[in-house]
Amino acid sequence: MSELLDVVRAGRADAVPGLVKPMTAADRKEALAALKALRKELRDWSWDRWRPRRRVQRALVVAGAGCHTGAAATAAWIGARDLREDFSLPHELMLGLLSDRELGWLGDVAHRLAGRASTARLDYPFIAGLVRLAGCPVPATDEYVHGWAQAVPSHGRLLPALRQDPHLPVMVPRLFETAELPGPLVWYGDTTDPHHWPSVLAVLAEEEVVERRLLVDASVARLLRGGKPGDLNFFLRLLDRLALTPDEERERTSDWIGMASDATSTVAGHAQGVLARLALSGALPARSLADMSGSVLFRPEKKLVRAQLVLMGKVLRADGGAAGELLPVAAEAFGHEDAGIQERALKLVVQHLSAVTADQRSELAMAAAQLSPVHRARAAEVFGELPMEPDSGPYEEILPPAPEPAPLAPSPSDLAELVEQTSALITSGGAMSDFERVLDGLVRHAYRDRAALADALRDALAGCWWLDDASPRDRDNWLSRNPDGVGVVAASVLERVSTKALWNANTRGVSRGSCTHETLNGVIDARLWEAAYLVSSRPLPFLLATPTWETGALDPDVLVERLGEYQRLCATPAPADFAQALLRVRRGRDPETARAAAALGTPEGERLAAWLTGNGTSLPALDGGAEREKSTIAAWLGQGPAIRRGFPRAFRRLGLPDVPDESRCYHWSGDRHGNWPAVLPEDRETLAVWLLPEVTACARDDQRGGSWWLPLLAESGGPAGRSLHRGVAYGLGARHPEDRLSAVDALLVLAARGDLDGELLGRELAALVNSDQVKVNRSADAVRTAAATGAHATVWSVLGAALPGLLAPGTARTGLGEILSVAAECAERCGATGDIPGLAELAGRGGGSRLVAESARLLATLRS
């Protein structure tokens, strides 16, 4: 037994079977106890011993499998996560070790391992070997099927390997039943490759090795069910290789109609093609075609809608008697958002109008009232005077309620509540409001009774790494560079970080070349280091900068009261705390508050009074691009020095006239700090300058998550100038839908608050599109989403200002028809009029492009 343990500790898995096989049952039981003790010991090995631990684990798995006698225990040992760490089993070695066990036992172990989702795919070779030894049925679990598909030879060897596989009749049907297809089935670049899975399965069906009907039915069922695009493409390729006969297609007519109505665009297009063949061959009744067309015409994919109208036209030319069934359905496209589709539907109806009854003609005339103004004249020529739409009264803009700022709840006064919230914030994080309340609560309780606070925190934070046996130097080095939120303040209360380290961290500034993340985090970290240092040296009664509102804003009269209380307690304000308080107060609203601050007679009171009266104290909100040089010089000579003179080093970067060089930023795109907006809650334009590169990357570089700040700044205070509007423009053209939605939210919030400058946003959007920094189709999707909320006049104010730049000579962009479509819809809804330079020339070009059609539609609307 001791020899076996030595071999396992040495990681010599190949030597284990020779030692285990001669053992008696009693010997194996005794050895198993020692192996379990070694397994427990391995859990405590440090991470830097991963190489020897991997070797020991490999040998330990083999030894434990040989010493266990029960099938359940053996399978649990082999599949244990703490023993495996994603390495494959030495299956030949283990199969030789277990080959003398009973056949039923081997089959039981095989099926138990196949049922373990975490390891079944990785252990396929071993499980397949057990099945072969036991002669038992194949365990057809999803993971085992995936393992089988991955183990089959690829490319030119795939077909012969499947022909010889005795388990093929069981495994092929299971391929179609798994939640997701195995990777090898969808990993191919050339769709015409004769050696990939769809082609090979089609060959096996021809050879009657697998049942053809099974492949067809299973593929159709999976396409109806939906799934990942790669999976669906596999089933489409397979159906293409199987080349369904007309009878096979006709048998599944209802399935194709279901796909055309509800499936993904690619699948719906395939089904539409099948139904087109059936319809043109006379195998699809006109009633069925009408039902299917009614669903397809309401799909968002314009390509499918146009194809359906073309199909209906072909059927009507072949069978004029179907007009009574098909034309009322075609007329449903009169209300489509695309003017080109409206025109196509109108032409179809006009061409076959003579084949309908008088009642049907009246119904079609009623439907024609939905046409946009550009097509109503033609409809009136055909149907006579069109019915008047019911007067719905004057247009009413629908905007979300302007967000009302919520007051920040007081800091926890109860010690138990504070400790609970501190622990939750350190372990799980929280919102800005939680951070501010807990930080202020720690400072307050440390001022009252630091010993009691330390006793309460010690047990609650027992899991924090800085409370373990880490060396003081390691703790100081880490916490002086990474404050870990309020953790550094708690560590200071518990005397787990030195005051020297905190002092050094507190005096360290942010370098001029720092990126946005380092600058804004530097302000937040400076407050934390300062609070942690003062907790150990000169406790403060409370923090001055704790917001009064959940946006991060601080009422100036509250700050005056706090300074008065500091004066009464003979407390000296902390520099970073007071600096943050100044940046959070609402300025220029109440001269009485400024006079009250000056009346305190303290340096901080005088600074607050000057700050509130606006004597050169606003932060510079800088423009970007080519205008930056002019604006930065003025800012450097004017407002910038006030920041540099009166603020701690960590804050001075905010007052410099240049924005950070994002080329030197190593942070992830979308990497954010929930407290950033609270750094400058009353100066959102300056903050927008700093955060603009975040959202710019979402549009120019297709990155994700960088527009998160737009809705927050829309709700913040201060002027909404060019930088914030440019950020919204970039967000409207972001690559990912969630980023565009953030920009839409910001747009609507600014409009609801009366802060939106539609003309400015429109000019910015046009400039970004014309400079190829924003794609038209993405912006069109975003503004369409905004208009769908009922904000048609708001969206028109933006698009009406953007169109002159977008339609200027030499600036045509692919997808401009989408923008014009949204603009036309908004103009129709809100009753906009006027003249757009270049619109008439574009509408007069002629032709059937969507760009021309939507230009004509918008022109007709503005002139109506």
Short mmCIF file of C-alpha atoms in Angstrom, two decimals, residues 392-810:
data_model
loop_
_atom_site.label_atom_id
_atom_site.label_comp_id
_atom_site.label_asym_id
_atom_site.label_seq_id
_atom_site.Cartn_x
_atom_site.Cartn_y
_atom_site.Cartn_z
CA SER A 392 -57.46 62.01 -34.17
CA GLY A 393 -57.01 65.62 -33.07
CA PRO A 394 -53.77 67.58 -32.86
CA TYR A 395 -50.55 65.64 -32.69
CA GLU A 396 -49.37 64.84 -29.18
CA GLU A 397 -45.73 63.98 -28.51
CA ILE A 398 -45.16 61.03 -26.19
CA LEU A 399 -42.03 61.27 -24.06
CA PRO A 400 -41.06 59.42 -20.90
CA PRO A 401 -41.65 61.32 -17.66
CA ALA A 402 -38.71 63.54 -16.85
CA PRO A 403 -36.77 61.65 -14.17
CA GLU A 404 -37.10 63.15 -10.72
CA PRO A 405 -33.94 62.98 -8.59
CA ALA A 406 -34.36 60.85 -5.49
CA PRO A 407 -32.79 61.91 -2.19
CA LEU A 408 -29.97 59.76 -0.88
CA ALA A 409 -30.91 57.82 2.25
CA PRO A 410 -28.96 58.71 5.42
CA SER A 411 -25.84 56.76 6.32
CA PRO A 412 -26.45 53.73 8.56
CA SER A 413 -26.64 54.92 12.17
CA ASP A 414 -26.89 51.43 13.63
CA LEU A 415 -23.56 49.61 13.92
CA ALA A 416 -24.98 46.20 12.99
CA GLU A 417 -26.64 47.66 9.90
CA LEU A 418 -23.40 49.38 8.86
CA VAL A 419 -21.36 46.20 9.28
CA GLU A 420 -23.87 44.21 7.24
CA GLN A 421 -23.86 46.76 4.43
CA THR A 422 -20.07 47.03 4.50
CA SER A 423 -19.69 43.28 4.14
CA ALA A 424 -22.20 43.19 1.27
CA LEU A 425 -20.46 46.07 -0.53
CA ILE A 426 -17.00 44.50 -0.21
CA THR A 427 -18.06 41.01 -1.28
CA SER A 428 -20.71 41.77 -3.89
CA GLY A 429 -20.34 45.42 -4.86
CA GLY A 430 -23.19 47.90 -5.05
CA ALA A 431 -24.49 51.14 -6.50
CA MET A 432 -22.98 54.57 -6.02
CA SER A 433 -25.54 55.33 -3.32
CA ASP A 434 -24.49 52.23 -1.34
CA PHE A 435 -20.82 53.17 -1.67
CA GLU A 436 -21.35 56.73 -0.43
CA ARG A 437 -23.58 55.75 2.48
CA VAL A 438 -21.22 53.00 3.69
CA LEU A 439 -18.12 55.19 3.31
CA ASP A 440 -19.70 57.99 5.33
CA GLY A 441 -20.99 55.47 7.87
CA LEU A 442 -17.52 54.01 8.44
CA VAL A 443 -16.07 57.48 8.97
CA ARG A 444 -18.84 58.45 11.40
CA HIS A 445 -18.61 55.26 13.50
CA ALA A 446 -14.81 55.35 13.56
CA TYR A 447 -15.06 58.89 14.95
CA ARG A 448 -17.49 57.79 17.69
CA ASP A 449 -16.00 54.43 18.74
CA ARG A 450 -13.35 52.92 16.53
CA ALA A 451 -12.76 49.95 18.85
CA ALA A 452 -16.40 48.89 18.73
CA LEU A 453 -16.43 49.26 14.93
CA ALA A 454 -13.26 47.17 14.64
CA ASP A 455 -14.71 44.38 16.80
CA ALA A 456 -17.87 44.26 14.71
CA LEU A 457 -16.03 44.31 11.38
CA ARG A 458 -13.48 41.65 12.32
CA ASP A 459 -15.98 38.78 12.36
CA ALA A 460 -18.08 40.04 9.44
CA LEU A 461 -15.05 40.41 7.14
CA ALA A 462 -13.24 37.23 8.17
CA GLY A 463 -13.06 36.11 4.55
CA CYS A 464 -11.12 39.16 3.33
CA TRP A 465 -7.62 38.31 2.19
CA TRP A 466 -6.00 41.16 4.14
CA LEU A 467 -7.16 39.56 7.40
CA ASP A 468 -5.26 36.32 6.77
CA ASP A 469 -1.57 35.67 7.21
CA ALA A 470 -0.40 37.87 4.33
CA SER A 471 2.71 39.84 5.19
CA PRO A 472 2.32 43.52 6.17
CA ARG A 473 4.42 44.49 3.19
CA ASP A 474 2.14 42.64 0.77
CA ARG A 475 -0.93 44.24 2.33
CA ASP A 476 0.59 47.71 2.17
CA ASN A 477 1.77 47.29 -1.42
CA TRP A 478 -1.61 46.09 -2.64
CA LEU A 479 -3.93 48.39 -0.68
CA SER A 480 -1.83 51.46 -1.45
CA ARG A 481 -2.33 50.82 -5.16
CA ASN A 482 -5.73 49.08 -5.21
CA PRO A 483 -8.00 50.38 -2.46
CA ASP A 484 -10.57 47.69 -3.19
CA GLY A 485 -13.46 50.07 -2.58
CA VAL A 486 -14.33 50.70 1.05
CA GLY A 487 -12.19 47.67 1.89
CA VAL A 488 -9.15 49.89 2.44
CA VAL A 489 -11.09 51.96 5.01
CA ALA A 490 -12.21 48.79 6.81
CA ALA A 491 -8.62 47.51 6.71
CA SER A 492 -7.45 50.76 8.26
CA VAL A 493 -10.03 50.48 11.03
CA LEU A 494 -8.71 46.97 11.72
CA GLU A 495 -5.08 48.14 11.52
CA ARG A 496 -4.26 45.87 8.59
CA VAL A 497 -2.61 48.61 6.52
CA SER A 498 0.00 51.09 7.71
CA THR A 499 -0.56 54.83 7.90
CA LYS A 500 2.68 55.34 5.99
CA ALA A 501 1.39 53.35 3.03
CA LEU A 502 -1.89 55.28 3.12
CA TRP A 503 -0.06 58.62 3.30
CA ASN A 504 2.09 57.71 0.31
CA ALA A 505 -0.98 56.64 -1.64
CA ASN A 506 -2.85 59.79 -0.65
CA THR A 507 -0.11 62.09 -1.88
CA ARG A 508 0.29 60.30 -5.19
CA GLY A 509 -1.31 62.10 -8.11
CA VAL A 510 -2.43 61.00 -11.53
CA SER A 511 0.07 61.41 -14.35
CA ARG A 512 -0.72 63.65 -17.29
CA GLY A 513 -0.72 60.72 -19.70
CA SER A 514 -3.37 58.83 -17.73
CA CYS A 515 -6.45 57.51 -19.50
CA THR A 516 -10.04 58.20 -18.54
CA HIS A 517 -10.22 55.13 -16.28
CA GLU A 518 -7.10 56.10 -14.33
CA THR A 519 -8.15 59.74 -13.98
CA LEU A 520 -11.69 59.16 -12.75
CA ASN A 521 -10.71 56.16 -10.63
CA GLY A 522 -7.88 58.29 -9.26
CA VAL A 523 -10.36 60.79 -7.84
CA ILE A 524 -12.42 58.05 -6.20
CA ASP A 525 -9.33 56.26 -4.88
CA ALA A 526 -7.92 59.50 -3.45
CA ARG A 527 -11.04 59.91 -1.32
CA LEU A 528 -10.74 56.32 -0.10
CA TRP A 529 -7.05 56.58 0.77
CA GLU A 530 -7.64 59.89 2.50
CA ALA A 531 -10.54 58.53 4.56
CA ALA A 532 -8.52 55.42 5.46
CA TYR A 533 -5.52 57.53 6.51
CA LEU A 534 -7.59 59.89 8.65
CA VAL A 535 -9.42 57.00 10.32
CA SER A 536 -6.02 55.95 11.72
CA SER A 537 -4.63 59.41 12.45
CA ARG A 538 -7.28 62.14 12.72
CA PRO A 539 -10.84 60.77 12.56
CA LEU A 540 -13.41 63.01 10.89
CA PRO A 541 -16.89 63.43 12.36
CA PHE A 542 -18.46 62.80 8.93
CA LEU A 543 -17.71 63.38 5.25
CA LEU A 544 -18.50 66.66 3.56
CA ALA A 545 -18.90 65.18 0.07
CA THR A 546 -21.64 62.63 0.79
CA PRO A 547 -24.34 63.43 -1.81
CA THR A 548 -27.83 64.52 -0.92
CA TRP A 549 -29.23 63.08 -4.18
CA GLU A 550 -28.78 59.68 -5.81
CA THR A 551 -27.34 61.36 -8.91
CA GLY A 552 -24.34 62.32 -6.78
CA ALA A 553 -25.36 65.99 -6.50
CA LEU A 554 -24.96 67.86 -3.21
CA ASP A 555 -27.22 70.69 -2.11
CA PRO A 556 -25.04 73.75 -1.37
CA ASP A 557 -26.99 74.71 1.76
CA VAL A 558 -26.33 71.24 3.16
CA LEU A 559 -22.61 71.70 2.54
CA VAL A 560 -22.75 75.07 4.34
CA GLU A 561 -24.41 73.35 7.31
CA ARG A 562 -21.74 70.64 7.33
CA LEU A 563 -18.94 73.23 7.26
CA GLY A 564 -20.62 75.01 10.14
CA GLU A 565 -20.70 71.77 12.13
CA TYR A 566 -17.02 71.19 11.36
CA GLN A 567 -16.31 74.69 12.67
CA ARG A 568 -18.24 73.95 15.86
CA LEU A 569 -16.33 70.69 16.40
CA CYS A 570 -12.98 72.34 15.53
CA ALA A 571 -12.54 69.76 12.77
CA THR A 572 -10.37 70.47 9.73
CA PRO A 573 -11.91 69.46 6.37
CA ALA A 574 -9.97 66.83 4.45
CA PRO A 575 -8.65 68.16 1.11
CA ALA A 576 -9.96 65.40 -1.18
CA ASP A 577 -13.28 65.22 0.63
CA PHE A 578 -13.81 68.98 0.36
CA ALA A 579 -12.68 69.03 -3.28
CA GLN A 580 -15.21 66.35 -4.18
CA ALA A 581 -17.89 68.25 -2.25
CA LEU A 582 -17.21 71.38 -4.35
CA LEU A 583 -17.51 69.43 -7.60
CA ARG A 584 -20.87 68.05 -6.47
CA VAL A 585 -22.67 71.23 -5.37
CA ARG A 586 -25.22 72.91 -7.56
CA ARG A 587 -23.80 76.28 -8.52
CA GLY A 588 -25.30 79.66 -9.40
CA ARG A 589 -28.82 79.13 -8.04
CA ASP A 590 -29.02 80.74 -4.62
CA PRO A 591 -26.87 83.81 -3.77
CA GLU A 592 -28.07 83.57 -0.16
CA THR A 593 -26.22 80.26 0.20
CA ALA A 594 -22.99 81.85 -1.08
CA ARG A 595 -23.34 84.66 1.46
CA ALA A 596 -23.99 82.14 4.24
CA ALA A 597 -20.83 80.24 3.23
CA ALA A 598 -18.75 83.41 3.27
CA ALA A 599 -20.20 84.33 6.69
CA LEU A 600 -18.59 81.23 8.21
CA GLY A 601 -15.27 83.07 8.13
CA THR A 602 -13.27 79.93 7.33
CA PRO A 603 -11.05 79.33 4.28
CA GLU A 604 -13.35 76.54 3.14
CA GLY A 605 -16.40 78.80 3.52
CA GLU A 606 -14.77 81.48 1.40
CA ARG A 607 -13.80 78.94 -1.27
CA LEU A 608 -17.35 77.60 -1.33
CA ALA A 609 -18.75 81.11 -1.68
CA ALA A 610 -16.42 81.85 -4.61
CA TRP A 611 -17.27 78.51 -6.20
CA LEU A 612 -21.01 79.12 -5.91
CA THR A 613 -20.81 82.58 -7.43
CA GLY A 614 -18.90 81.21 -10.44
CA ASN A 615 -15.72 83.30 -10.26
CA GLY A 616 -13.69 81.25 -12.78
CA THR A 617 -14.39 77.98 -11.06
CA SER A 618 -16.18 75.87 -13.66
CA LEU A 619 -14.33 72.96 -15.15
CA PRO A 620 -13.43 73.26 -18.83
CA ALA A 621 -15.70 71.23 -21.04
CA LEU A 622 -13.56 70.72 -24.10
CA ASP A 623 -14.53 70.23 -27.70
CA GLY A 624 -12.89 67.55 -29.76
CA GLY A 625 -11.48 67.23 -33.23
CA ALA A 626 -9.97 70.12 -35.13
CA GLU A 627 -11.39 72.74 -32.76
CA ARG A 628 -9.55 71.38 -29.73
CA GLU A 629 -6.46 73.57 -30.06
CA LYS A 630 -8.44 76.82 -29.95
CA SER A 631 -10.68 75.78 -27.07
CA THR A 632 -7.90 74.31 -24.94
CA ILE A 633 -5.78 77.45 -25.06
CA ALA A 634 -8.65 79.53 -23.71
CA ALA A 635 -9.39 76.94 -21.04
CA TRP A 636 -5.74 76.76 -19.98
CA LEU A 637 -5.50 80.52 -19.53
CA GLY A 638 -8.92 80.90 -17.93
CA GLN A 639 -10.68 78.23 -15.94
CA GLY A 640 -7.93 75.61 -15.72
CA PRO A 641 -5.69 77.39 -13.15
CA ALA A 642 -8.50 77.58 -10.60
CA ILE A 643 -8.63 73.80 -10.58
CA ARG A 644 -4.87 73.35 -10.44
CA ARG A 645 -4.38 75.83 -7.58
CA GLY A 646 -7.12 74.80 -5.20
CA PHE A 647 -7.52 71.05 -5.65
CA PRO A 648 -5.49 68.02 -4.54
CA ARG A 649 -3.21 66.39 -7.09
CA ALA A 650 -5.64 63.59 -7.94
CA PHE A 651 -8.21 66.19 -9.05
CA ARG A 652 -5.96 68.43 -11.09
CA ARG A 653 -6.09 66.24 -14.17
CA LEU A 654 -9.77 67.18 -14.50
CA GLY A 655 -8.79 70.84 -14.92
CA LEU A 656 -6.20 70.32 -17.64
CA PRO A 657 -7.11 71.48 -21.13
CA ASP A 658 -6.49 68.21 -22.94
CA VAL A 659 -8.46 65.00 -22.85
CA PRO A 660 -6.71 61.66 -22.25
CA ASP A 661 -4.85 59.81 -24.96
CA GLU A 662 -6.92 56.63 -25.24
CA SER A 663 -4.23 54.95 -27.33
CA ARG A 664 -2.39 54.38 -24.05
CA CYS A 665 -5.43 52.86 -22.32
CA TYR A 666 -5.16 49.16 -21.51
CA HIS A 667 -8.58 48.81 -19.90
CA TRP A 668 -11.38 46.78 -21.42
CA SER A 669 -13.91 48.63 -23.54
CA GLY A 670 -16.98 49.20 -21.42
CA ASP A 671 -14.92 48.79 -18.24
CA ARG A 672 -16.64 51.22 -15.95
CA HIS A 673 -16.97 52.42 -12.41
CA GLY A 674 -20.50 53.08 -11.19
CA ASN A 675 -19.23 56.09 -9.24
CA TRP A 676 -17.79 57.99 -12.21
CA PRO A 677 -20.91 60.09 -12.90
CA ALA A 678 -20.91 61.15 -9.24
CA VAL A 679 -17.45 62.70 -9.63
CA LEU A 680 -18.94 65.58 -11.66
CA PRO A 681 -22.70 65.28 -11.23
CA GLU A 682 -23.24 68.99 -11.94
CA ASP A 683 -20.77 69.27 -14.83
CA ARG A 684 -21.90 66.53 -17.21
CA GLU A 685 -20.42 68.22 -20.26
CA THR A 686 -16.89 67.97 -18.87
CA LEU A 687 -17.53 64.37 -17.86
CA ALA A 688 -18.85 63.66 -21.37
CA VAL A 689 -15.52 64.86 -22.79
CA TRP A 690 -13.69 62.30 -20.67
CA LEU A 691 -16.07 59.47 -21.43
CA LEU A 692 -16.51 60.17 -25.14
CA PRO A 693 -13.79 57.68 -26.23
CA GLU A 694 -15.80 54.92 -24.52
CA VAL A 695 -18.81 55.32 -26.81
CA THR A 696 -16.71 56.28 -29.82
CA ALA A 697 -15.16 52.80 -29.75
CA CYS A 698 -18.66 51.27 -29.89
CA ALA A 699 -19.29 52.93 -33.26
CA ARG A 700 -15.86 53.02 -34.87
CA ASP A 701 -14.33 49.80 -33.53
CA ASP A 702 -17.47 47.71 -32.91
CA GLN A 703 -16.69 47.37 -29.22
CA ARG A 704 -19.35 46.69 -26.62
CA GLY A 705 -20.62 48.41 -23.48
CA GLY A 706 -19.15 51.89 -23.89
CA SER A 707 -22.44 53.82 -24.00
CA TRP A 708 -23.53 52.87 -20.48
CA TRP A 709 -22.91 56.43 -19.25
CA LEU A 710 -25.20 58.24 -21.68
CA PRO A 711 -28.50 57.80 -19.75
CA LEU A 712 -26.77 58.64 -16.47
CA LEU A 713 -25.36 61.90 -17.79
CA ALA A 714 -28.70 62.72 -19.39
CA GLU A 715 -30.13 62.70 -15.86
CA SER A 716 -27.23 64.69 -14.38
CA GLY A 717 -26.91 68.45 -13.95
CA GLY A 718 -25.15 71.19 -15.82
CA PRO A 719 -25.38 72.26 -19.48
CA ALA A 720 -25.88 69.61 -22.14
CA GLY A 721 -23.48 70.79 -24.80
CA ARG A 722 -21.69 69.51 -27.84
CA SER A 723 -19.75 66.69 -26.18
CA LEU A 724 -22.82 65.06 -24.65
CA HIS A 725 -24.76 65.40 -27.91
CA ARG A 726 -21.82 63.96 -29.82
CA GLY A 727 -21.77 61.04 -27.39
CA VAL A 728 -25.44 60.39 -28.12
CA ALA A 729 -24.73 60.58 -31.86
CA TYR A 730 -21.96 58.00 -31.54
CA GLY A 731 -24.23 55.83 -29.39
CA LEU A 732 -27.00 55.91 -32.00
CA GLY A 733 -24.49 54.39 -34.43
CA ALA A 734 -23.02 51.79 -32.06
CA ARG A 735 -22.44 48.27 -33.30
CA HIS A 736 -24.41 46.43 -30.62
CA PRO A 737 -28.15 46.94 -30.01
CA GLU A 738 -27.80 47.35 -26.24
CA ASP A 739 -25.44 50.28 -26.78
CA ARG A 740 -27.84 51.88 -29.23
CA LEU A 741 -30.66 51.46 -26.70
CA SER A 742 -28.60 53.36 -24.11
CA ALA A 743 -28.26 56.22 -26.60
CA VAL A 744 -32.00 56.13 -27.32
CA ASP A 745 -32.71 56.30 -23.59
CA ALA A 746 -30.40 59.29 -23.27
CA LEU A 747 -32.04 61.00 -26.24
CA LEU A 748 -35.52 60.60 -24.76
CA VAL A 749 -34.45 61.68 -21.26
CA LEU A 750 -32.78 64.83 -22.63
CA ALA A 751 -35.94 65.60 -24.60
CA ALA A 752 -38.18 65.01 -21.59
CA ARG A 753 -36.05 67.37 -19.49
CA GLY A 754 -35.99 70.04 -22.19
CA ASP A 755 -32.20 69.66 -22.58
CA LEU A 756 -32.13 68.20 -26.09
CA ASP A 757 -30.78 70.39 -28.87
CA GLY A 758 -32.18 68.48 -31.85
CA GLU A 759 -30.43 70.68 -34.39
CA LEU A 760 -27.06 70.17 -32.70
CA LEU A 761 -27.54 66.40 -32.45
CA GLY A 762 -28.62 66.23 -36.09
CA ARG A 763 -25.54 68.13 -37.27
CA GLU A 764 -23.28 65.91 -35.16
CA LEU A 765 -24.91 62.75 -36.52
CA ALA A 766 -24.55 63.92 -40.12
CA ALA A 767 -20.90 64.83 -39.55
CA LEU A 768 -20.12 61.42 -38.06
CA VAL A 769 -21.89 59.61 -40.90
CA ASN A 770 -20.14 61.66 -43.58
CA SER A 771 -16.75 61.02 -41.96
CA ASP A 772 -17.45 57.24 -41.94
CA GLN A 773 -17.32 57.05 -38.15
CA VAL A 774 -20.96 55.98 -37.85
CA LYS A 775 -22.90 53.65 -40.15
CA VAL A 776 -26.23 54.83 -41.50
CA ASN A 777 -28.12 51.57 -41.01
CA ARG A 778 -27.27 51.42 -37.31
CA SER A 779 -28.35 55.01 -36.75
CA ALA A 780 -31.55 54.38 -38.66
CA ASP A 781 -32.36 51.42 -36.43
CA ALA A 782 -31.77 53.53 -33.32
CA VAL A 783 -33.88 56.52 -34.38
CA ARG A 784 -36.64 54.17 -35.53
CA THR A 785 -36.65 52.68 -32.03
CA ALA A 786 -36.90 56.16 -30.53
CA ALA A 787 -39.75 57.10 -32.88
CA ALA A 788 -41.62 53.89 -32.01
CA THR A 789 -42.02 55.19 -28.45
CA GLY A 790 -44.16 58.05 -29.77
CA ALA A 791 -41.42 60.70 -29.88
CA HIS A 792 -41.94 61.50 -33.57
CA ALA A 793 -41.46 65.25 -33.26
CA THR A 794 -38.29 64.76 -31.21
CA VAL A 795 -36.82 62.39 -33.78
CA TRP A 796 -37.85 64.71 -36.61
CA SER A 797 -36.06 67.61 -34.91
CA VAL A 798 -32.89 65.52 -35.11
CA LEU A 799 -33.34 64.04 -38.60
CA GLY A 800 -34.60 67.31 -40.07
CA ALA A 801 -31.32 68.90 -39.00
CA ALA A 802 -29.23 65.93 -40.13
CA LEU A 803 -30.65 65.53 -43.63
CA PRO A 804 -29.11 68.65 -45.23
CA GLY A 805 -25.67 67.31 -44.36
CA LEU A 806 -26.55 63.75 -45.33
CA LEU A 807 -27.99 64.82 -48.68
CA ALA A 808 -25.20 67.22 -49.61
CA PRO A 809 -23.53 66.47 -52.96
CA GLY A 810 -20.90 63.75 -52.73
#
